[in-house]
Coordinates of C-alpha atoms and ligand atoms in Angstrom, one line a residue:
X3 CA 23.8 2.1 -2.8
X4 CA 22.8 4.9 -5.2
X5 CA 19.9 6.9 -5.1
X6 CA 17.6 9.3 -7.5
X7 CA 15.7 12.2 -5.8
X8 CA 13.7 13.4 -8.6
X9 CA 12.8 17.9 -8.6
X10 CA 14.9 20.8 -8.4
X11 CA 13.7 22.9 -5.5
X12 CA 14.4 22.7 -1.7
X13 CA 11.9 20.2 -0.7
X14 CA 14.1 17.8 -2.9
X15 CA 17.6 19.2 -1.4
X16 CA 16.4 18.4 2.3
X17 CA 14.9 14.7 0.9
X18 CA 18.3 14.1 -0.7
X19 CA 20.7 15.9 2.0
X20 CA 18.5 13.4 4.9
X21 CA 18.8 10.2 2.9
X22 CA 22.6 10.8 1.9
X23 CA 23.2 10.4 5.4
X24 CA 21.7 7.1 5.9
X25 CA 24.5 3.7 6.0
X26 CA 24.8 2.4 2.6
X27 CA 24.3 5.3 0.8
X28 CA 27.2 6.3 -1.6
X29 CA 25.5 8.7 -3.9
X30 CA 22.2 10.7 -4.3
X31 CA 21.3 11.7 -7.6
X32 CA 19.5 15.1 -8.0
X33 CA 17.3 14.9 -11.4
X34 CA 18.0 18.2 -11.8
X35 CA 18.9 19.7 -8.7
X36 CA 19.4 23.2 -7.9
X37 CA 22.6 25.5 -7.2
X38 CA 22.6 23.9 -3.4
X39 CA 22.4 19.9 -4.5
X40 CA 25.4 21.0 -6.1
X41 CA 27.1 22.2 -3.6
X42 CA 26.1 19.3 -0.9
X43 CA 28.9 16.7 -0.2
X44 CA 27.3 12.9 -1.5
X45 CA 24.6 14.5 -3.8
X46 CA 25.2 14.9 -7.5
X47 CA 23.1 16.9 -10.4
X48 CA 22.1 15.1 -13.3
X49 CA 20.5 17.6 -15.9
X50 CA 17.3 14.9 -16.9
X51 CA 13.7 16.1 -16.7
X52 CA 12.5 13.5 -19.1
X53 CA 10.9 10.7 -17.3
X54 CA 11.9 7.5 -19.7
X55 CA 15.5 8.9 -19.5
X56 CA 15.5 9.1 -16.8
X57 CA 14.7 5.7 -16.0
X58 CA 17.6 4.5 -18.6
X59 CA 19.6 6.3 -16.4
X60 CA 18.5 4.7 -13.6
X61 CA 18.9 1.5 -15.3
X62 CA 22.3 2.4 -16.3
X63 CA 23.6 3.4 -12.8
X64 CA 22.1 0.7 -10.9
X65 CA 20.3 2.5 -8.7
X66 CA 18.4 1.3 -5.8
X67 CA 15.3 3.5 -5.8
X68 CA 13.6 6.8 -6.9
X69 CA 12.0 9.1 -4.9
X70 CA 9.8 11.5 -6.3
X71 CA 9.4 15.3 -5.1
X72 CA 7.0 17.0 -7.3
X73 CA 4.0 16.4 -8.4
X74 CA 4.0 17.0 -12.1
X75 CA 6.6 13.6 -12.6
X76 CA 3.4 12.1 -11.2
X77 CA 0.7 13.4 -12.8
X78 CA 2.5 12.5 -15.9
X79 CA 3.5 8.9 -14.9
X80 CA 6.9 8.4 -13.9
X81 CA 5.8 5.6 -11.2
X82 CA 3.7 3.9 -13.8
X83 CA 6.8 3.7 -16.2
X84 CA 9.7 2.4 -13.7
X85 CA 7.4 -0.1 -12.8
X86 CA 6.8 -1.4 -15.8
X87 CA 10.8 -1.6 -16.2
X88 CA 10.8 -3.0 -12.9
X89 CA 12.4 0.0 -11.0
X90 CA 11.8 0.7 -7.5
X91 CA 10.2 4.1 -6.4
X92 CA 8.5 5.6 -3.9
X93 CA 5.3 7.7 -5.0
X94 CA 1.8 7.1 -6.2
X95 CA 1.2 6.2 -9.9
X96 CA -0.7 8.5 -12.0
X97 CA -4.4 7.6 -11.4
X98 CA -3.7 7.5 -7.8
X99 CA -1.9 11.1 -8.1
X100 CA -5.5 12.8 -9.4
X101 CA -6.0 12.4 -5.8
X102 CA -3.8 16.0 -6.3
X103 CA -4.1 16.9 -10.2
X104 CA -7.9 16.5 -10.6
X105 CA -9.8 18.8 -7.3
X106 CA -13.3 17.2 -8.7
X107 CA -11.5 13.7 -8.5
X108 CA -10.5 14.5 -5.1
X109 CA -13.8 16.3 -4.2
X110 CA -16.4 13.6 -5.2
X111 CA -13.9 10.9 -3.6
X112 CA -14.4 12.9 -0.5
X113 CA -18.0 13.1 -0.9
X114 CA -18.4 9.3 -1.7
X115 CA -16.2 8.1 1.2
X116 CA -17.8 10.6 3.9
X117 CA -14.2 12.1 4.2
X118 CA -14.8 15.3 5.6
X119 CA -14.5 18.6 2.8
X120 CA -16.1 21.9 2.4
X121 CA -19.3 21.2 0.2
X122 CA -18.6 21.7 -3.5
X123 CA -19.9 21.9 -7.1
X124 CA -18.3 21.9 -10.3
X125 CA -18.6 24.2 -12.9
X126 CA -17.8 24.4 -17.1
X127 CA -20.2 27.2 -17.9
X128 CA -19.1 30.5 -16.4
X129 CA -23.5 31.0 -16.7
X130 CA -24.0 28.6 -14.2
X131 CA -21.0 29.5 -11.9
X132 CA -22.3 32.8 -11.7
X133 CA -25.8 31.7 -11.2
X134 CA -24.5 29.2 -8.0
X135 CA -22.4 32.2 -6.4
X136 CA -25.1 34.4 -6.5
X137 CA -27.1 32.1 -4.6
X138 CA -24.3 30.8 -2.0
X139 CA -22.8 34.4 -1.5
X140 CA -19.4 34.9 0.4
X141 CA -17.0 34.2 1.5
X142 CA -16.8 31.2 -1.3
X143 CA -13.8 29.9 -2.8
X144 CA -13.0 29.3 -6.1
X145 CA -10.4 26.3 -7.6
X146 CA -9.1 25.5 -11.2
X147 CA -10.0 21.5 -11.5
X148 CA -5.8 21.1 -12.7
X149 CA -2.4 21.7 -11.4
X150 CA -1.9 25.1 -11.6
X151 CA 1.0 25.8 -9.6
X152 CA -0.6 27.2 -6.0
X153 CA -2.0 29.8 -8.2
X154 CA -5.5 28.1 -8.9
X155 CA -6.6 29.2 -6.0
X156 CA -8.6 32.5 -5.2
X157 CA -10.5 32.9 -1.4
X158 CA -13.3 35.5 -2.2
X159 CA -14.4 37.9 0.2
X160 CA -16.9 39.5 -2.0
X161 CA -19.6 37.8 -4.7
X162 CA -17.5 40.5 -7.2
X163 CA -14.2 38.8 -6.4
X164 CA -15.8 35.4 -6.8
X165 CA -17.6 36.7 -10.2
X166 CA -14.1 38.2 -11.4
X167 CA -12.0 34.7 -10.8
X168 CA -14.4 32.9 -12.8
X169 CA -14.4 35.5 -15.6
X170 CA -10.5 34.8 -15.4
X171 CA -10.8 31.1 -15.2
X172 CA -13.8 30.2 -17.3
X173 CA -14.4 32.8 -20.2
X174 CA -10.7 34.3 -20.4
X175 CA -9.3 31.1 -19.7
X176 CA -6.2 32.9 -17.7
X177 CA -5.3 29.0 -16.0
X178 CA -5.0 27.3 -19.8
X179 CA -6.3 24.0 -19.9
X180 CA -6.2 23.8 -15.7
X181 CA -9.1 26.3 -15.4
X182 CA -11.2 24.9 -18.1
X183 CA -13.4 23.4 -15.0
X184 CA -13.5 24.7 -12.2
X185 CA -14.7 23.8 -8.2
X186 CA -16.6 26.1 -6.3
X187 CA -16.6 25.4 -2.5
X188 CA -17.7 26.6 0.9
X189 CA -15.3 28.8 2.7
X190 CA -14.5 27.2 6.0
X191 CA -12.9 28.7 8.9
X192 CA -10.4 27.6 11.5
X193 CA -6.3 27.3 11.5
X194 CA -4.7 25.3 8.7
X195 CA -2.0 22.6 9.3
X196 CA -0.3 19.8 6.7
X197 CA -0.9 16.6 8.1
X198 CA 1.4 14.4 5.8
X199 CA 1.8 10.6 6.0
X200 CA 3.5 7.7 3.6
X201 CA 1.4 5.2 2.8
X202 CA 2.5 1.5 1.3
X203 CA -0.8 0.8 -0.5
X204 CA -1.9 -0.5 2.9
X205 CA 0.2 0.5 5.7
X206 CA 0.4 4.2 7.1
X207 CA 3.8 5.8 8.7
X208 CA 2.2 9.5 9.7
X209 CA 5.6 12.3 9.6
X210 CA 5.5 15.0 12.3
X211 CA 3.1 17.2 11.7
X212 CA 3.7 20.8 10.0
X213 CA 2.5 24.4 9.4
X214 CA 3.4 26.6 6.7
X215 CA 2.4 30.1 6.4
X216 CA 1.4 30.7 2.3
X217 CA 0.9 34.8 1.9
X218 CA 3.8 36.8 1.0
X219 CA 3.9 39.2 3.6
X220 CA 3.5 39.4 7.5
X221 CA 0.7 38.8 9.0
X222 CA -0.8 36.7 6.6
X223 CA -1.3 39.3 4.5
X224 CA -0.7 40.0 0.4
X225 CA -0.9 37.1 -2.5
X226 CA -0.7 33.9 -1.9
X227 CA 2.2 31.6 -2.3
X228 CA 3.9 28.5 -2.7
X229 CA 4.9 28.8 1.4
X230 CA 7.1 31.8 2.5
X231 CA 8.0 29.6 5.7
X232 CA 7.7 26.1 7.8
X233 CA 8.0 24.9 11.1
X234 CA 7.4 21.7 13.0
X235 CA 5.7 20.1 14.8
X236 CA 2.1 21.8 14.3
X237 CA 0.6 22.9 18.1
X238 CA -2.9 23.1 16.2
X239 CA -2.0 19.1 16.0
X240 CA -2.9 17.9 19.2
X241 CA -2.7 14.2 19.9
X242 CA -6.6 14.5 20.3
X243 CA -6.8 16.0 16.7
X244 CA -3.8 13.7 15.5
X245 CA -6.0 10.8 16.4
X246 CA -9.0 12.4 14.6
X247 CA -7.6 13.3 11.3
X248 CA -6.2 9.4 11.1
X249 CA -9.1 7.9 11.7
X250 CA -11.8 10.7 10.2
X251 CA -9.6 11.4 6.7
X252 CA -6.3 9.4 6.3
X253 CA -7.4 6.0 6.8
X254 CA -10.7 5.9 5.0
X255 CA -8.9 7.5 2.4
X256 CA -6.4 5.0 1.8
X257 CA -8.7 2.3 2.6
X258 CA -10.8 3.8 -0.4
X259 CA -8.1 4.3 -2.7
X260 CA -7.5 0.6 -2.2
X261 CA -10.7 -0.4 -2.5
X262 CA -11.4 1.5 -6.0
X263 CA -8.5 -0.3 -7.2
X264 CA -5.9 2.4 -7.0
X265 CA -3.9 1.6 -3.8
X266 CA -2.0 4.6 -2.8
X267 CA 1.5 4.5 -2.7
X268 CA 3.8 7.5 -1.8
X269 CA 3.8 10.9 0.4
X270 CA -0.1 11.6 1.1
X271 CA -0.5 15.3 2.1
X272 CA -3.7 16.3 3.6
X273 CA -4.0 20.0 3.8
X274 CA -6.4 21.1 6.4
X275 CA -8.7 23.0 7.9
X276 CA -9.1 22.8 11.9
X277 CA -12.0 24.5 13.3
X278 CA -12.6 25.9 17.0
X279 CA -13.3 22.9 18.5
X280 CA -10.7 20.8 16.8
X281 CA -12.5 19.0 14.0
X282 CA -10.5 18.6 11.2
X283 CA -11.8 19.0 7.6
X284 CA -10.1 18.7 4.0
X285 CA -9.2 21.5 1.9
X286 CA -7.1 19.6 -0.6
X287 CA -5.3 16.5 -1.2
X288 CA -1.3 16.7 -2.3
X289 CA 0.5 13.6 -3.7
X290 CA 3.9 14.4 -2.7
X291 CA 5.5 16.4 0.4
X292 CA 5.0 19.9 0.9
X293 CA 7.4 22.7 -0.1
X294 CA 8.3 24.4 2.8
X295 CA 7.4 22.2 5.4
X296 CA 9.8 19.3 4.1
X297 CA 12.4 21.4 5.0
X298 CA 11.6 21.6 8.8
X299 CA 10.5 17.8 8.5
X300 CA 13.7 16.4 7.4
X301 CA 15.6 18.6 9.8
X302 CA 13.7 16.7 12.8
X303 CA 13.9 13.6 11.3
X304 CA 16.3 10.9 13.1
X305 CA 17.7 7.5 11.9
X306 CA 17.9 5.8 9.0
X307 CA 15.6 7.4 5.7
X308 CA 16.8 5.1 3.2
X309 CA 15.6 2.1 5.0
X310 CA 12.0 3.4 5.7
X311 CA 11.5 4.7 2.2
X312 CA 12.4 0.7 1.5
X313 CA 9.9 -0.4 3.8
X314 CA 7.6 1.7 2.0
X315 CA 8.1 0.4 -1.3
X316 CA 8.1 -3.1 -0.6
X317 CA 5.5 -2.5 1.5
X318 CA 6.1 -3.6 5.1
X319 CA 5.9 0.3 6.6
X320 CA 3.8 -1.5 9.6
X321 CA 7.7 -2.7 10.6
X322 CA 8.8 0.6 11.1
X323 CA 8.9 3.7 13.0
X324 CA 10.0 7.2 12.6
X325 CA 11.7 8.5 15.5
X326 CA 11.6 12.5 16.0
X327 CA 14.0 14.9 17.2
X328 CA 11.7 16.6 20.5
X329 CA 13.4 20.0 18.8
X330 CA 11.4 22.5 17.0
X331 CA 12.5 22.9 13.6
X332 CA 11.6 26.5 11.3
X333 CA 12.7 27.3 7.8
X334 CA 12.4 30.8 6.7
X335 CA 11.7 31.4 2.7
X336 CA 14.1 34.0 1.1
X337 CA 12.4 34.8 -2.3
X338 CA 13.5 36.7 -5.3
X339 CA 12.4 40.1 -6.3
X340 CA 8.6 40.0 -7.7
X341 CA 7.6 36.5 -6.7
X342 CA 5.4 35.4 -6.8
X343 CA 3.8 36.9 -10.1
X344 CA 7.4 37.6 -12.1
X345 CA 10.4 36.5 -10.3
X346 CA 13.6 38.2 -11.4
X347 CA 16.3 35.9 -12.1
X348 CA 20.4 36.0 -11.8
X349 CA 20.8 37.8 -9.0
X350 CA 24.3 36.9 -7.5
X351 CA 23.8 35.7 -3.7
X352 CA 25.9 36.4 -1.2
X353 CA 26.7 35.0 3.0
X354 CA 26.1 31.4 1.6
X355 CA 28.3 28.8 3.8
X356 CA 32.0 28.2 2.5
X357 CA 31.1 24.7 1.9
X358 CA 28.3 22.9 1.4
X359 CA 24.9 24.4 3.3
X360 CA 25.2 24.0 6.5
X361 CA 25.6 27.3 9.0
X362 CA 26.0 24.4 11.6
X363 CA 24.7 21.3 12.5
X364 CA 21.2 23.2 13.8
X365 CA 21.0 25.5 10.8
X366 CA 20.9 24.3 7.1
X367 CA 20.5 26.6 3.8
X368 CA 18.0 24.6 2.1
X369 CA 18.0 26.1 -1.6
X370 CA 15.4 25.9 -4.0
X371 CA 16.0 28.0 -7.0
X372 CA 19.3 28.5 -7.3
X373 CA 21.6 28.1 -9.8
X374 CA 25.2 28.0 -9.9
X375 CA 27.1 31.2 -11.9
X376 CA 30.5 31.8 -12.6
X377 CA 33.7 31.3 -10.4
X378 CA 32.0 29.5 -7.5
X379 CA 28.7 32.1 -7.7
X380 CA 25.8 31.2 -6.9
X381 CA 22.8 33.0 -8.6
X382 CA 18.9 33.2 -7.7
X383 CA 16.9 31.3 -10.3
X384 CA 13.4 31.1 -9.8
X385 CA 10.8 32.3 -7.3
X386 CA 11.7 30.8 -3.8
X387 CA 15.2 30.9 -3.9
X388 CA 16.5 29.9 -0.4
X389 CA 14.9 28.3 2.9
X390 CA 17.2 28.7 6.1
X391 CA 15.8 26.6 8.2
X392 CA 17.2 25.6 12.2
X393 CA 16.4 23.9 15.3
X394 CA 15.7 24.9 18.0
X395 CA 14.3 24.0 22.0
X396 CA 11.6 26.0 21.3
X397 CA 9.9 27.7 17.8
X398 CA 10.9 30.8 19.4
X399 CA 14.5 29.5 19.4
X400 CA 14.5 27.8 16.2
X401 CA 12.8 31.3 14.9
X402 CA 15.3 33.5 16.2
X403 CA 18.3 30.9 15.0
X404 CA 16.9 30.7 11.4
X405 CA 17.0 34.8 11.6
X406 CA 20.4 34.9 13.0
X407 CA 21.7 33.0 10.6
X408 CA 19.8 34.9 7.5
X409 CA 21.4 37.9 8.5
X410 CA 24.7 37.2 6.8
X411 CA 22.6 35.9 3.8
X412 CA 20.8 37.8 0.3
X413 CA 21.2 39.1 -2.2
X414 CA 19.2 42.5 -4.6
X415 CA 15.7 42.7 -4.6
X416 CA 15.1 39.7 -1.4
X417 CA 11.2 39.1 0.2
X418 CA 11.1 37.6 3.4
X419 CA 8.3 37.6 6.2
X420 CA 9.8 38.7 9.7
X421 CA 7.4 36.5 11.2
X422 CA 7.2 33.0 10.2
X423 CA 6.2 31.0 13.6
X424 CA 3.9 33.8 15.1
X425 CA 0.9 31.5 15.5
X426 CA 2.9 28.7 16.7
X427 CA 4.5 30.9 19.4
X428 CA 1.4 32.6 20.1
X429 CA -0.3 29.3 21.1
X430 CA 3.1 28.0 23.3
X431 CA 2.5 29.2 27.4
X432 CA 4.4 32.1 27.6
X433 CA 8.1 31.7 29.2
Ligands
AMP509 P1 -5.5 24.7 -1.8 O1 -4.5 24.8 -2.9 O2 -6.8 24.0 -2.1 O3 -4.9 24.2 -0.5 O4 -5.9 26.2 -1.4 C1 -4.9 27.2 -1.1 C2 -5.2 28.0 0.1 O5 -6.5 28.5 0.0 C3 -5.4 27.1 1.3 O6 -4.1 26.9 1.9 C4 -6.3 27.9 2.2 O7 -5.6 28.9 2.8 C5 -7.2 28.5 1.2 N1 -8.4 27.7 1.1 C6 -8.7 26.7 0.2 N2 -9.9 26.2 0.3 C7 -10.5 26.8 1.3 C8 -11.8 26.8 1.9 N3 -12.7 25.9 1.5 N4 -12.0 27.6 2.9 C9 -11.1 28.5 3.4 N5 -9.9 28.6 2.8 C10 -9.6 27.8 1.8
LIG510 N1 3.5 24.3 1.2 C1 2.3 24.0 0.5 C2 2.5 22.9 -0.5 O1 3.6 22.3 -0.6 O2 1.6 22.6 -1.3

């Protein structure tokens, strides 16, 4: 059986690395892939970004099924199309995917359905933004209604911050068409976790939960990013709060989707908020898997992937379960020089495995954007450009594997946090 994993970065690598494994898979098709698809034995590159040729192709090779990695295939209807051409895939079509691309879709859902979200209000006229921070004060947070990358984001400390970002957004219309709206919301406090199911339309298979830790440097400090490092499971994710966040956000939500007459299909990511005494709250919605923490996910994953992403699409996920490696898994992010505003690009890299990406079978070099160079090269292009990421009995473990094994790895101009774990570890009882 032949498969399509549609993306180019390493969430994509680790989905197509886990469901070449599975019995009956020949090939994986990477739509486009990255320097490390390339690399992987059963997984194959096919340079098509455009979403009706890609479904020709589909067509054409007989695959079995598509699955979807990021978001803007989506947002732009890719499920919609092979649908309509009777192709299988595994995602949510593109009204049910505003759930991600539209923050004031996803925002008044919440409020309608009693999902539980930091209180908004949405705003076209930078007068009346203005007006409504002055009045709520800070901390406040500010969000571009559109996709906008991870970078639509800014957490304001100060009103002037908050007054600056919607200058930015609103008046010098720094976010394009994505910041033409925006939400302003209420800051809320706690630890964040990425709670991130697959849903059937009906059914709900929740993954093991996952942290990822989105500042560039240590200590949660400097700009935000796509995710500088993973690891799973979540400690913050107690069964208690496990059973709370199913019942409090991902079932209503589902059960709403469906009921408005969008049934969500596809990965469901909540991102969230978990306060002192462990009650969960929304910050945002994601219509795909996350990027890092698929990475960790897919390490700890066990049995056959093929055959539950077929349960989700012909919907009979209630048949199934996941079973989990007990192991820790952590992926450490190795990003180029400037990310996130400016990454350099064509950096030769150097240490990577002789073949394919595995340091061994506990440690895997997820890449993201690489590209391969010259007489077997492989060169950096694009922001995140490698996630080692192990297992381990422990996070410690995992964490000091994943840093073992980067030692040998880089290349010029690498960022990487020294500390990806540290509030994982500094929850665990100490040993
Ligand atoms: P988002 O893309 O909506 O997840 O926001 C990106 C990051 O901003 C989140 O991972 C949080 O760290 C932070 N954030 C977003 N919304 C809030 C909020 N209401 N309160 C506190 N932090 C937030
Ligand atoms: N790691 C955060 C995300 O994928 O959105």
């Amino acid at each position: 059986m032949k498969l399509i994993v549609v993306g180019s970065g390493g969430r994509e690598h680790a989905l197509a690395w886990r469901l070449s494994q599975s019995p009956g898979v020949t090939q994986v098709f990477v739509a486009p892939g990255n320097g490390g698809t390339a690399r992987e034995p059963g997984l194959r590159n096919v340079p098509i970004t455009d979403i009706a040729e890609l479904a020709e192709f589909a067509i054409r090779e007989k695959v079995a099924f598509t699955v979807v990695g990021p978001e803007a295939p989506l947002a732009a209807g890719i499920v919609d199309l092979f649908r309509e051409k009777r192709l299988r895939i595994f995602g949510p079509t593109r009204a049910a995917a505003r759930l991600e691309s539209s923050k004031d879709f996803a925002k008044a859902f919440m409020i309608r359905h009693g999902i539980p979200t930091a209180q908004y209000k949405t705003f076209s006229s930078a007068a009346e933004a203005h007006d409504w921070i002055n009045e709520r004060g800070a901390p406040i947070v500010i969000k571009a209604d559109g996709l906008a990358a991870g970078k639509g984001v800014v957490v304001a400390q100060t009103p002037e911050e908050a007054h600056a970002a919607i200058d930015a957004m609103l008046i010098d219309n720094r976010m394009g068409d994505a910041g033409a709206r925006v939400v302003i919301e209420d800051f809320l406090e706690g630890e964040e976790a990425s709670f991130i199911v697959m849903v059937d339309g009906r059914n709900i298979l929740p993954l093991a939960s996952s942290q990822d830790h989105k500042r560039l440097c240590d200590g949660d400090q400097g700009p935000n990013t796509g995710g500088m490092g993973a690891y799973s499971p979540a400690p913050v994710v107690t069964p208690e709060v496990h059973a709370r966040v199913m019942r409090e956000i991902i079932r209503p939500t589902v059960e709403a989707m469906a009921s408005e007459g969008n049934p969500y299909t596809g990965f469901l990511y909540a991102g969230l908020m978990i306060d002192s005494a462990g009650k969960p709250r929304t910050l945002e919605f994601n219509c795909r898997m996350g990027d890092p923490e698929t990475q960790p996910i897919m390490m700890r994953l066990r049995g056959d992937f093929a055959r539950i992403i077929e349960h989700a699409i012909d919907g009979t996920l209630d048949n199934i379960d996941i079973e989990w490696d007990r192991r820790c898994a952590l992926g450490v992010v190795l990003a180029a020089a400037n990310y996130p505003d400016d990454p350099r690009r064509g950096d030769p890299i150097h240490g990577l495995p002789a073949q394919g990406n595995a340091v061994d079978s506990d440690c895997v070099v997820f890449h993201a954007g690489t590209q391969a160079g010259d007489g077997g090269q492989t060169l950096t292009a694009g922001g995140r450009v490698l996630c080692v990421t192990a297992l381990g009995d422990s996070v410690r473990v995992a964490q000091s594997r994943a840093y073992r094994a980067i030692e040998t790895v880089g290349f010029d101009g690498m960022q990487l946090r020294r500390d990806i774990g540290h509030r994982a570890i500094g929850r665990a009882p100490r040993s």
